[in-house]
Amino acid sequence: MEPTELEQHEEEPILQLEFLDEVHHSSMLKSLNMMRKNRHFCDVILHVGNTEIHAHRAVLASASSFLFELFTNDQDQNQKRLENVITYKLNGGFDQNALEILTDYAYTAKLIVKYTQVKAVFLAAKRLKMERVVKICGNHLIKHITVDNCIEVRSLPGIARNKDFIQQIDTFITQNFAEIVKSNNLLTLYCAKIEVLNQSKEEMSFVNQSALCRLVLEWIRRQINEQSLNKDTLSEKTFMLYLAIDNSLQDCMSLPSGDVSDTEIVQDYKKMSLKNTSKIKIKPLGQPSKPRILIYNREIGEELENEIEPDWNLIAAESVGEHSFLALVTLAGKLATLSIQLRLNPPQTPSPTLTPDASRCQSEEKPDLYCALTNMSSQRCAHGCAAFNNTFIVCGGYDRVECLRSVEQYIPEANVWKALPQMRESRGRFKIVVVNKKVYAIGGSNGSTELDSVEMLEMENIGKWAKVPAMPIARSNMGVTALNDLIYCVGGWNGQVGLKQCDIFNPDTQKWSTIAPLNTGRYQAGVTVFKNLVYAIGGCDSWNCLASVEIYNHEDDTWKVSKPINTARRGCGVAVFNDKLYVVGGSDGSHSLNTVETFDEEAQTWSVGPSMTTARANVEVTVVGGRLYAVGGFSGKTFLNTIEYLDPKSNEWTTFIPKGTCDAIARRKPRSRRNSRKSVSEDTQKSSLLPSPSEIFRSLINGTEKKENGHS
């Protein structure tokens, strides 16, 4: 039977010959390269400097899209050209050795480059649009990146257009920037010099360098986009900026005369700037923004991160001195540095929140009947404090220099401090709580990052702090309290925003669980238990101090809004004292406070309470022995190592205790010079009615009965 036409068609593929020559492409390239070297059939000459490179246009055009376009354009313009060999002179700084290497690559598919020539080959390949070679050379440069050459590599044209290259280099620079700033490599870059004014040392000590650098970067971008400045004029002077109420940096030239921040420093800056008005023009604001405190908005730069265009970017920042920062950035795609200096510029008017000496009731305490409360061993701010068996324990915090691990216990009966074992980790902006005779130190910050770790110290059998299961998320500045032997962790700061998340820890099961979230994300809120309910009072929502109050009912797992406090504040201490809820000190966003508010649960009203002797922000309070103690904090001028308490009999705050206690101490052990130093409290030192603690103590120890200021 004869096969049909269809069957014949199906058999044809079986009969056809198929062969793939695996060596043809390499042998052909080898032959072409040999012809190039012998100058056989070469139809193009590339001139670079004094060097001539003979080659075949077809081969070069297939390897370089740049040369393909060059040859094509020339052919279109010279269709009748009869020359067999065409000469091209390449301008633009081509390295002749690099061009020879790339020509060899076009014929051999091999790239052999000494490390010292990789940069030149990368640049030539980028210019010739040989993208595969660009990628190979770029990866090689990044693989061998060092502290000494990373800035040079980051500055190479073409590097910034490759996201993978940029990510790898910027990661290396960020991790090693502390070493990079010590070298001279940054001196070759363009530098913008900026001064940022602060109204107090507190602001300067808490400024977040990354957020500050992003704000400065955004200010520069805004000035250049609005054509108020260009990069050349930006380097001609040092600009003085302040943080406006809209959370943006503004030039101090826009501050109106007579403003509280229009100090001599600002006026001198204005005079110097006016001399250069022909060169530098500052675009005036329609309505000058009011000054705003940088410390309380230290994270606002985070929200700018996604808004800033890719060619306006913060790569790394480092503190290079006291209140001085150096940042590596890209300005419109060009690598540059920012030199930022914080300057103290106190307002011309005194703080309205500090209680004048004359406004306080004169104390009836007699110097020979009282002695001063003993100071802590360290100044502490944003620390942890909790009551335990008629004593209270103080942990960690900041002493302006570093984040602390130290722990001490105050014994009011003896007016002495006792050292306890140090914590496992340095912690600030955290809280402690005592449950079942165990002290729990929860979260906080180690000075550079937020912590999720928790540790515990047994007070009945004091040894070392033990590790406890970590929180669900890392956070600082949260509120912590205990109810029904469960530990509540409320809100906080995760490094970006104020948190709504709330969690509880069960010491028996050693497990964390999440409860209903807050209605408003907040950190640095005062948190305590009152009438079997958890109160979250004030705090900050990322930018603004809050007056709002929320109450948590554990029975139905809900938060509800309650009566707000009279003064918005953050970093306050809260405690239940004499069946009332007390809110003590804190900051209103501009000043440290010494004011106190009390809450009457039946009347649902907040009332003004007695003011402390010293303004205290980030203060801790606790109730021991029928006294409400305020411990440490920041006065607006200095970190405090002092304590004071509210005397329920006089309803006044005091830093003194009855003589009987002092006499008992004197009989036991002479007071050390360290503990006899004056209190840091400015108001106590200024009082004309009370002598200094050291004078009181000397009088008691020597048994004298001298009179002070008319009191016996």
XYZ file of C-alpha atoms in Angstrom:
712
model
C 0.000 0.000 0.000
C 1.400 3.397 -1.012
C 1.814 5.953 1.780
C -0.545 8.863 1.657
C 0.622 12.440 1.255
C -0.051 13.090 4.950
C 2.044 10.139 6.035
C 4.912 11.300 3.837
C 4.720 14.758 5.438
C 4.849 13.245 8.933
C 7.980 11.224 8.084
C 9.949 14.200 6.730
C 11.193 15.469 10.166
C 12.628 12.036 10.832
C 14.613 12.149 7.618
C 15.911 15.723 7.939
C 19.383 16.432 9.313
C 19.747 18.608 12.413
C 23.159 19.562 13.790
C 24.223 22.205 16.323
C 27.893 23.104 16.060
C 28.924 23.772 19.661
C 32.304 25.201 18.673
C 31.314 27.258 15.649
C 30.676 30.510 17.532
C 33.963 30.262 19.406
C 35.929 29.286 16.294
C 34.334 32.093 14.311
C 35.176 34.659 17.014
C 38.702 33.269 17.114
C 39.037 33.665 13.349
C 37.608 37.191 13.413
C 39.998 38.160 16.185
C 42.940 36.771 14.233
C 41.868 38.775 11.193
C 41.569 41.897 13.352
C 45.080 41.500 14.703
C 46.422 40.962 11.158
C 44.225 43.861 9.947
C 42.464 41.685 7.370
C 39.140 43.087 6.129
C 39.061 45.726 8.913
C 36.652 48.494 7.955
C 36.811 50.846 10.939
C 39.492 52.596 12.983
C 38.771 53.988 16.439
C 40.980 56.877 17.501
C 41.488 57.375 21.256
C 44.251 59.833 22.001
C 47.282 58.682 20.056
C 46.038 55.103 19.820
C 44.424 53.496 16.764
C 42.228 50.436 17.146
C 41.462 48.544 13.921
C 38.343 46.383 13.894
C 35.253 45.255 11.996
C 32.177 47.425 12.259
C 29.801 44.469 12.320
C 31.528 42.922 15.335
C 31.754 46.176 17.311
C 28.173 47.131 16.487
C 26.914 43.761 17.706
C 28.761 44.226 21.030
C 28.000 47.929 21.643
C 24.674 49.635 21.016
C 26.481 52.977 21.240
C 28.791 52.078 18.346
C 25.864 50.585 16.436
C 24.081 53.954 16.602
C 27.291 55.771 15.682
C 27.939 53.588 12.628
C 24.280 53.649 11.554
C 24.039 57.445 11.698
C 27.252 57.790 9.739
C 26.020 55.365 7.083
C 22.728 57.241 6.711
C 24.523 60.548 6.257
C 27.134 59.143 3.846
C 25.244 56.656 1.708
C 27.484 57.308 -1.291
C 30.700 57.110 0.694
C 33.079 54.688 -1.055
C 35.953 54.448 1.432
C 36.571 50.910 2.609
C 37.909 52.013 5.993
C 36.279 54.720 8.098
C 38.053 56.412 11.000
C 36.193 57.564 14.138
C 37.699 59.784 16.807
C 36.086 59.013 20.168
C 35.864 61.934 22.581
C 34.570 62.068 26.143
C 37.527 60.806 28.136
C 37.706 57.204 26.957
C 40.602 55.313 28.502
C 42.597 53.759 25.661
C 43.513 50.628 27.634
C 39.882 50.148 28.626
C 38.756 50.476 24.997
C 41.311 47.899 23.880
C 40.103 45.511 26.595
C 36.502 45.947 25.469
C 37.467 45.413 21.833
C 39.187 42.165 22.810
C 36.027 41.175 24.689
C 33.902 41.795 21.580
C 36.017 39.271 19.668
C 36.819 36.722 22.392
C 33.931 36.910 24.885
C 36.633 36.995 27.568
C 37.199 39.801 30.032
C 40.582 39.909 31.758
C 41.083 43.146 33.685
C 43.517 44.141 36.408
C 41.775 45.519 39.486
C 43.322 48.949 38.946
C 41.650 49.088 35.508
C 38.186 47.812 36.486
C 36.890 51.318 37.163
C 38.045 52.579 33.730
C 36.551 49.549 31.962
C 33.283 50.053 33.861
C 33.087 53.696 32.745
C 33.989 52.883 29.134
C 31.480 50.019 28.996
C 28.806 52.307 30.433
C 29.544 54.880 27.745
C 29.497 52.244 25.011
C 26.263 50.757 26.423
C 27.815 47.333 26.890
C 25.457 46.499 29.754
C 26.702 42.975 30.408
C 30.233 44.244 30.944
C 28.895 47.081 33.111
C 27.177 44.568 35.362
C 30.229 42.289 35.582
C 32.578 45.183 36.437
C 30.088 46.711 38.867
C 29.701 43.444 40.760
C 33.486 43.090 40.915
C 33.906 46.600 42.340
C 31.244 45.991 44.966
C 32.691 42.593 45.872
C 35.987 44.284 46.742
C 34.554 47.422 48.323
C 36.398 48.859 51.347
C 36.135 51.806 53.710
C 38.750 53.602 51.613
C 37.140 53.149 48.189
C 33.392 52.931 48.898
C 32.765 56.673 48.390
C 34.645 56.619 45.080
C 32.667 53.588 43.887
C 29.370 55.129 45.044
C 30.195 58.278 43.048
C 30.820 56.467 39.749
C 28.452 57.496 36.929
C 26.012 54.700 36.249
C 26.212 53.111 39.700
C 23.194 55.070 40.918
C 21.021 53.743 38.082
C 21.389 50.143 39.203
C 19.197 49.435 42.232
C 21.133 46.309 43.191
C 24.447 48.182 43.138
C 23.037 51.052 45.194
C 21.474 48.769 47.778
C 24.706 46.852 48.340
C 26.960 49.918 48.489
C 24.614 51.945 50.694
C 24.261 49.018 53.097
C 28.046 48.793 53.375
C 28.365 52.554 53.904
C 25.645 52.560 56.571
C 27.295 49.720 58.478
C 30.773 51.277 58.302
C 30.000 54.997 58.330
C 31.633 55.523 61.720
C 34.956 54.472 60.152
C 34.325 56.266 56.867
C 33.922 59.665 58.551
C 37.415 59.277 60.019
C 38.956 59.108 56.535
C 39.498 61.984 54.116
C 37.313 60.512 51.379
C 34.295 62.633 52.303
C 36.302 65.839 51.907
C 36.111 65.501 48.123
C 32.311 65.739 48.178
C 30.107 68.808 48.090
C 29.142 69.874 51.640
C 26.110 71.840 52.872
C 26.549 73.437 56.309
C 23.464 73.762 58.493
C 22.776 74.956 62.036
C 19.514 73.978 63.753
C 18.337 75.984 66.760
C 17.048 74.331 69.937
C 15.350 76.034 72.848
C 16.823 73.846 75.593
C 19.549 71.314 76.264
C 16.828 68.707 76.696
C 15.940 69.020 73.030
C 19.564 68.738 72.002
C 20.121 65.599 74.056
C 17.128 63.764 72.590
C 17.403 64.720 68.911
C 17.236 61.727 66.582
C 20.050 62.224 64.072
C 18.404 60.343 61.189
C 15.128 62.233 61.529
C 17.000 65.537 61.758
C 19.042 64.775 58.633
C 15.905 63.893 56.677
C 14.319 67.185 57.685
C 17.405 69.084 56.523
C 17.437 67.117 53.263
C 13.782 67.936 52.692
C 14.493 71.634 53.359
C 17.301 71.668 50.768
C 15.136 69.881 48.204
C 12.334 72.373 48.782
C 14.657 75.368 48.385
C 16.170 74.065 45.152
C 12.817 73.043 43.667
C 11.394 76.486 44.475
C 14.539 78.024 42.948
C 15.206 79.923 46.162
C 18.688 78.380 46.136
C 20.933 76.305 43.948
C 23.649 73.900 44.977
C 26.408 76.423 44.350
C 24.901 79.127 46.571
C 24.010 76.509 49.177
C 27.703 75.955 49.840
C 28.532 79.654 50.188
C 27.225 80.100 53.740
C 26.035 78.298 56.846
C 22.242 78.306 57.077
C 20.468 78.662 60.414
C 17.142 76.817 60.648
C 14.383 76.227 63.181
C 11.532 73.723 63.354
C 8.205 75.348 62.496
C 4.791 74.384 63.791
C 4.030 72.522 60.539
C 6.911 70.121 61.320
C 9.183 71.554 58.629
C 12.507 73.318 58.949
C 12.506 77.007 58.045
C 15.262 79.556 57.581
C 15.611 81.899 60.563
C 15.408 84.800 58.122
C 11.651 84.203 58.167
C 11.348 84.708 61.946
C 9.515 87.998 62.627
C 11.193 90.628 64.768
C 10.083 90.441 68.373
C 9.391 86.706 68.280
C 10.475 84.835 71.418
C 13.060 82.988 69.299
C 14.340 86.148 67.586
C 17.347 86.300 69.895
C 20.721 87.953 69.406
C 21.983 84.804 67.667
C 19.183 85.011 65.103
C 19.551 88.766 64.667
C 23.278 88.404 63.951
C 22.479 85.710 61.404
C 19.937 87.973 59.707
C 22.488 90.785 59.446
C 25.096 88.495 57.901
C 22.544 87.071 55.474
C 21.424 90.511 54.319
C 24.968 91.226 53.161
C 24.632 88.355 50.695
C 21.104 89.044 49.470
C 22.387 89.641 45.956
C 23.653 86.083 45.858
C 21.255 84.232 48.129
C 17.554 84.959 48.205
C 15.383 83.369 50.858
C 11.801 83.019 49.766
C 9.716 84.625 52.548
C 6.799 82.772 54.059
C 3.322 84.232 53.737
C 2.882 83.971 57.494
C 6.003 83.163 59.501
C 5.672 79.849 61.262
C 5.961 79.764 65.022
C 9.017 77.990 66.458
C 8.555 74.353 67.389
C 10.673 72.172 69.637
C 12.753 69.620 67.746
C 12.991 67.036 70.531
C 9.269 66.448 70.651
C 9.159 65.842 66.932
C 12.345 63.843 66.715
C 10.751 61.113 64.592
C 8.855 63.299 62.133
C 11.586 62.834 59.556
C 10.496 59.204 59.251
C 7.336 60.165 57.369
C 9.436 62.014 54.798
C 11.375 58.888 53.873
C 8.833 57.641 51.364
C 8.017 61.115 50.079
C 11.579 62.087 49.166
C 12.411 61.274 45.571
C 14.958 58.496 44.911
C 17.640 61.040 43.956
C 17.116 62.875 47.270
C 18.097 60.277 49.798
C 19.760 59.909 53.201
C 22.377 57.150 53.056
C 24.012 57.336 56.497
C 24.471 59.688 59.446
C 26.918 59.786 62.332
C 27.507 61.930 65.392
C 30.943 63.538 65.019
C 30.980 65.678 68.144
C 28.801 67.125 70.846
C 25.535 68.001 69.082
C 27.248 67.711 65.675
C 26.271 65.327 62.889
C 27.662 64.405 59.490
C 25.392 62.789 56.912
C 25.983 61.276 53.485
C 23.134 62.100 51.105
C 22.236 62.419 47.455
C 21.197 65.887 46.289
C 19.364 65.589 42.983
C 21.252 62.342 42.410
C 24.694 63.744 43.296
C 26.590 62.414 46.290
C 27.092 65.088 48.967
C 27.496 65.567 52.708
C 25.506 67.510 55.293
C 27.318 69.071 58.230
C 24.688 69.762 60.909
C 25.310 71.559 64.195
C 22.722 71.988 66.959
C 22.789 75.386 68.676
C 21.159 76.394 71.927
C 18.771 79.332 71.519
C 16.669 79.777 74.696
C 13.489 81.874 74.270
C 13.672 85.476 75.397
C 10.730 84.996 77.770
C 10.824 82.688 80.812
C 8.945 79.417 80.846
C 5.287 80.001 81.735
C 4.997 76.545 83.277
C 7.706 76.849 85.906
C 6.316 77.904 89.241
C 8.037 81.075 90.532
C 9.530 80.849 93.998
C 7.213 83.581 95.239
C 4.118 81.683 94.133
C 4.878 78.702 96.356
C 3.704 78.652 99.937
C 6.531 79.284 102.345
C 7.590 76.068 104.010
C 7.218 75.808 107.742
C 10.051 73.288 107.949
C 12.749 74.244 110.426
C 16.329 73.506 109.438
C 17.405 71.944 112.721
C 14.332 69.692 112.773
C 14.752 68.300 109.247
C 17.437 66.880 106.974
C 17.494 66.413 103.215
C 16.383 63.307 101.369
C 19.363 61.342 100.119
C 20.047 61.614 96.397
C 20.294 58.675 94.023
C 23.749 57.476 93.032
C 23.139 58.576 89.424
C 21.130 61.172 87.588
C 18.241 59.356 85.933
C 15.695 60.267 83.295
C 13.237 57.935 81.500
C 13.981 55.237 84.079
C 11.900 52.554 85.779
C 10.538 52.779 89.332
C 8.230 50.597 91.442
C 7.313 50.124 95.118
C 8.298 47.002 97.063
C 7.700 46.306 100.790
C 7.821 49.923 102.057
C 10.756 50.688 99.754
C 11.013 51.514 96.086
C 13.345 50.269 93.375
C 14.839 52.406 90.589
C 16.363 50.872 87.449
C 18.261 52.082 84.387
C 17.368 55.297 82.577
C 19.622 57.938 81.030
C 22.207 60.021 82.874
C 22.849 62.277 79.830
C 26.018 60.336 79.009
C 24.738 56.803 78.542
C 21.906 54.360 78.994
C 22.204 52.697 82.414
C 22.075 49.134 83.752
C 22.411 50.068 87.420
C 19.678 49.327 89.969
C 19.209 50.798 93.450
C 16.646 50.534 96.229
C 15.537 53.416 98.458
C 14.660 52.657 102.089
C 12.654 55.645 103.402
C 12.857 54.524 107.029
C 16.646 54.891 106.958
C 16.876 57.499 104.151
C 19.501 55.408 102.374
C 20.003 53.908 98.943
C 21.084 50.294 98.532
C 22.711 48.940 95.371
C 21.078 45.916 93.724
C 22.381 43.643 90.925
C 22.645 45.335 87.545
C 20.223 44.460 84.767
C 21.291 42.219 81.900
C 20.827 45.065 79.391
C 21.171 48.838 79.438
C 17.673 50.326 79.307
C 16.072 53.729 79.050
C 12.514 54.819 78.199
C 11.193 51.645 79.798
C 9.118 50.632 82.817
C 9.363 48.197 85.694
C 6.615 46.519 87.690
C 6.589 44.287 90.780
C 4.418 41.157 90.738
C 4.622 38.422 93.399
C 7.861 39.841 94.846
C 9.548 39.817 91.451
C 10.719 42.921 89.576
C 10.113 42.884 85.808
C 12.048 45.277 83.521
C 10.183 45.524 80.225
C 11.279 46.738 76.781
C 12.662 50.249 76.348
C 15.672 51.372 74.362
C 19.384 50.612 74.676
C 20.300 53.998 73.233
C 20.212 52.940 69.596
C 17.218 50.662 69.080
C 13.933 49.659 70.678
C 13.936 46.460 72.739
C 11.471 43.583 72.998
C 13.408 41.846 75.767
C 12.165 41.384 79.332
C 14.138 40.436 82.446
C 13.236 39.632 86.046
C 14.833 39.901 89.500
C 13.561 37.883 92.469
C 13.538 40.097 95.556
C 13.181 37.311 98.140
C 16.263 35.505 96.872
C 18.263 38.239 95.181
C 20.662 36.953 92.567
C 21.105 37.820 88.921
C 18.442 39.127 86.600
C 16.848 36.298 84.623
C 15.636 36.347 81.042
C 11.856 36.312 80.499
C 9.928 35.689 77.231
C 10.153 38.745 74.976
C 7.236 41.010 74.101
C 5.388 40.443 70.803
C 6.999 43.612 69.370
C 9.956 45.811 70.280
C 8.928 49.118 71.814
C 9.979 51.917 74.134
C 8.109 54.627 76.064
C 5.172 52.309 76.740
C 3.053 52.303 79.867
C 3.273 49.325 82.228
C 1.133 48.346 85.208
C -0.152 45.225 86.981
C -3.723 44.081 87.607
C -4.727 40.719 89.087
C -1.090 39.562 88.883
C -1.045 40.174 85.124
C 1.381 42.679 83.582
C -0.152 45.171 81.146
C 1.981 46.789 78.426
C 0.135 49.746 76.860
C 1.034 51.587 73.639
C 4.615 52.754 73.161
C 6.982 53.720 70.374
C 8.332 51.253 67.786
C 10.838 53.671 66.241
C 8.335 55.047 63.724
C 4.898 55.739 65.225
C 2.990 55.810 68.479
C 1.420 52.390 69.018
C -2.147 51.363 69.743
C -1.167 47.780 70.517
C -1.612 46.526 74.078
C -0.409 43.206 75.494
C -0.547 41.325 78.790
C 1.989 38.939 80.294
C 1.038 36.082 82.589
C 3.977 35.306 84.916
C 2.487 31.897 85.738
C 2.229 30.662 82.143
C 5.152 32.814 80.925
C 3.123 33.831 77.868
C 2.184 37.115 76.205
C -1.230 37.756 74.677
C -2.707 40.746 72.855
C -5.762 42.626 74.107
C -7.939 45.363 72.602
C -5.928 48.259 71.108
C -6.050 51.864 72.265
C -8.306 54.277 70.413
C -5.312 56.590 69.895
C -1.753 55.445 69.328
C 0.347 56.984 72.097
C 3.730 56.755 73.783
C 5.114 58.282 77.006
C 1.622 58.013 78.478
C 1.079 57.641 82.209
C -0.429 54.223 82.943
C -1.746 52.845 86.243
C -4.631 50.900 87.791
C -7.433 52.833 89.509
C -10.678 51.292 90.752
C -9.829 47.981 89.040
C -9.488 49.736 85.666
C -6.358 50.497 83.622
C -5.884 54.216 82.900
C -3.759 55.544 80.003
C -3.262 59.290 80.493
C -1.790 61.830 78.078
C 1.369 60.937 76.183
C 2.227 61.775 72.596
C 0.664 60.634 69.313
C 3.943 61.026 67.359
C 3.843 64.806 66.998
C 1.577 66.332 69.634
C 1.229 66.041 73.390
C -2.138 64.594 74.392
C -4.637 65.520 77.076
C -6.938 62.596 76.323
C -7.506 59.737 78.766
C -8.544 56.165 77.981
C -9.796 53.515 80.407
C -9.521 49.747 79.895
C -12.056 47.327 81.363
C -10.562 43.835 81.480
C -13.979 42.240 81.902
C -15.209 43.195 78.425
C -11.785 43.893 76.826
C -12.606 47.448 75.742
C -11.026 50.900 75.911
C -13.267 53.925 76.347
C -12.481 57.642 76.355
C -12.711 59.431 79.701
C -12.478 62.996 80.978
C -9.285 64.636 79.603
C -6.662 66.201 81.850
C -6.396 69.999 81.943
C -2.835 70.238 80.555
C -1.671 68.068 77.666
C 1.508 66.351 78.794
C 3.814 63.459 78.094
C 6.395 61.733 80.276
C 4.313 62.312 83.403
C 4.130 60.079 86.456
C 0.771 58.648 87.551
C -0.199 56.954 90.811
C -3.138 56.415 93.144
C -2.691 58.352 96.402
C -5.286 58.919 99.133
C -7.945 57.344 96.915
C -7.325 59.860 94.135
C -5.545 59.546 90.823
C -2.495 61.841 90.609
C -0.800 63.019 87.402
C 2.608 64.482 88.217
C 4.988 66.605 86.117
C 5.924 65.637 82.569
C 6.352 67.960 79.602
C 3.829 70.004 77.640
C 5.940 69.807 74.478
C 7.856 72.989 75.263
C 8.801 72.900 78.932
C 9.263 70.505 81.797
C 6.355 70.777 84.238
C 6.130 70.866 88.023
C 2.334 70.990 88.001
C 0.092 68.244 89.381
C -3.489 67.241 88.618
C -5.802 65.006 90.636
C -8.860 63.089 89.482
C -11.998 62.698 91.551
C -13.643 59.537 90.269
C -17.054 60.309 91.743
C -17.202 63.870 90.408
C -15.388 62.910 87.186
C -13.292 66.076 87.370
C -9.603 66.941 87.203
C -8.340 69.520 89.699
C -5.054 71.359 90.162
C -2.908 69.801 92.872
C 0.135 71.084 94.781
C 3.149 71.831 92.562
C 6.456 70.036 93.019
C 9.567 71.904 94.147
C 11.249 71.055 90.830
C 9.936 70.693 87.285
C 10.352 67.063 86.188
C 9.783 65.558 82.744
C 10.072 61.788 82.219
C 9.577 61.438 85.958
C 8.606 58.304 87.866
C 6.238 58.343 90.853
C 5.411 55.725 93.470
C 3.566 55.509 96.793
C 5.475 54.195 99.817
C 4.740 54.638 103.527
C 1.864 57.047 103.011
C 3.946 59.362 100.804
C 3.786 60.047 97.079
C 7.379 60.143 95.803
C 8.605 61.808 92.588
C 11.907 60.302 91.465
C 14.499 61.735 89.052
C 13.536 63.123 85.643
C 14.597 66.168 83.642
C 14.147 69.689 85.015
C 14.498 71.502 81.699
C 18.133 72.240 82.511
C 19.627 69.066 83.911
C 19.019 65.388 84.547
C 18.041 64.891 88.180
C 19.307 62.588 90.913
C 16.933 64.065 93.497
C 13.680 62.795 94.943
C 10.831 64.585 96.691
C 7.544 63.535 98.213
C 4.065 64.901 98.822
C 3.475 65.251 102.547
C -0.181 64.303 103.175
C -0.305 66.431 106.349
C 0.728 69.727 104.758
C -0.303 68.766 101.204
C 3.047 70.147 100.022
C 5.975 68.630 98.204
C 9.231 68.577 100.125
C 12.800 67.312 99.893
C 13.261 67.024 103.682
C 12.485 64.382 106.294
C 12.034 64.724 110.086
C 15.082 65.096 112.293
C 14.456 61.838 114.132
C 15.249 59.892 110.983
C 18.424 61.897 110.434
C 19.577 61.364 114.030
C 19.071 57.638 113.632
C 21.178 57.678 110.479
C 23.896 59.741 112.123
C 24.145 57.270 115.000
C 24.410 54.351 112.593
C 26.895 55.672 110.078
C 28.275 59.082 109.086
C 26.832 60.277 105.852
C 29.195 60.005 102.901
C 30.409 63.083 101.098
C 28.770 61.795 97.952
C 25.320 61.751 99.523
C 25.804 65.053 101.329
C 26.077 67.028 98.113
C 23.433 69.574 97.352
C 20.248 68.561 95.633
C 20.084 69.267 91.947
C 16.720 70.939 92.482
C 17.030 74.590 91.484
C 14.012 75.687 93.522
C 15.331 74.075 96.698
C 18.705 75.752 96.301
C 17.073 79.132 95.736
C 14.806 78.983 98.788
C 15.585 81.755 101.262
C 13.808 79.931 104.074
C 15.654 76.616 103.968
C 19.403 76.073 104.226
C 21.192 73.678 101.916
C 21.094 69.955 102.792
C 24.824 69.970 103.560
C 24.396 72.849 106.036
C 21.534 71.046 107.737
C 23.542 67.863 107.996
C 26.645 69.570 109.398
C 24.429 71.209 112.004
C 22.955 67.864 112.999
C 26.252 65.968 113.117
C 28.045 68.654 115.130
C 25.139 68.909 117.554
C 24.951 72.662 117.118
C 21.830 74.684 117.649
C 22.588 77.623 115.417
C 19.754 79.545 113.879
C 19.161 79.866 110.148
C 17.185 82.755 108.667
C 15.310 83.409 111.881
C 14.254 79.765 112.474
C 15.534 77.767 115.414
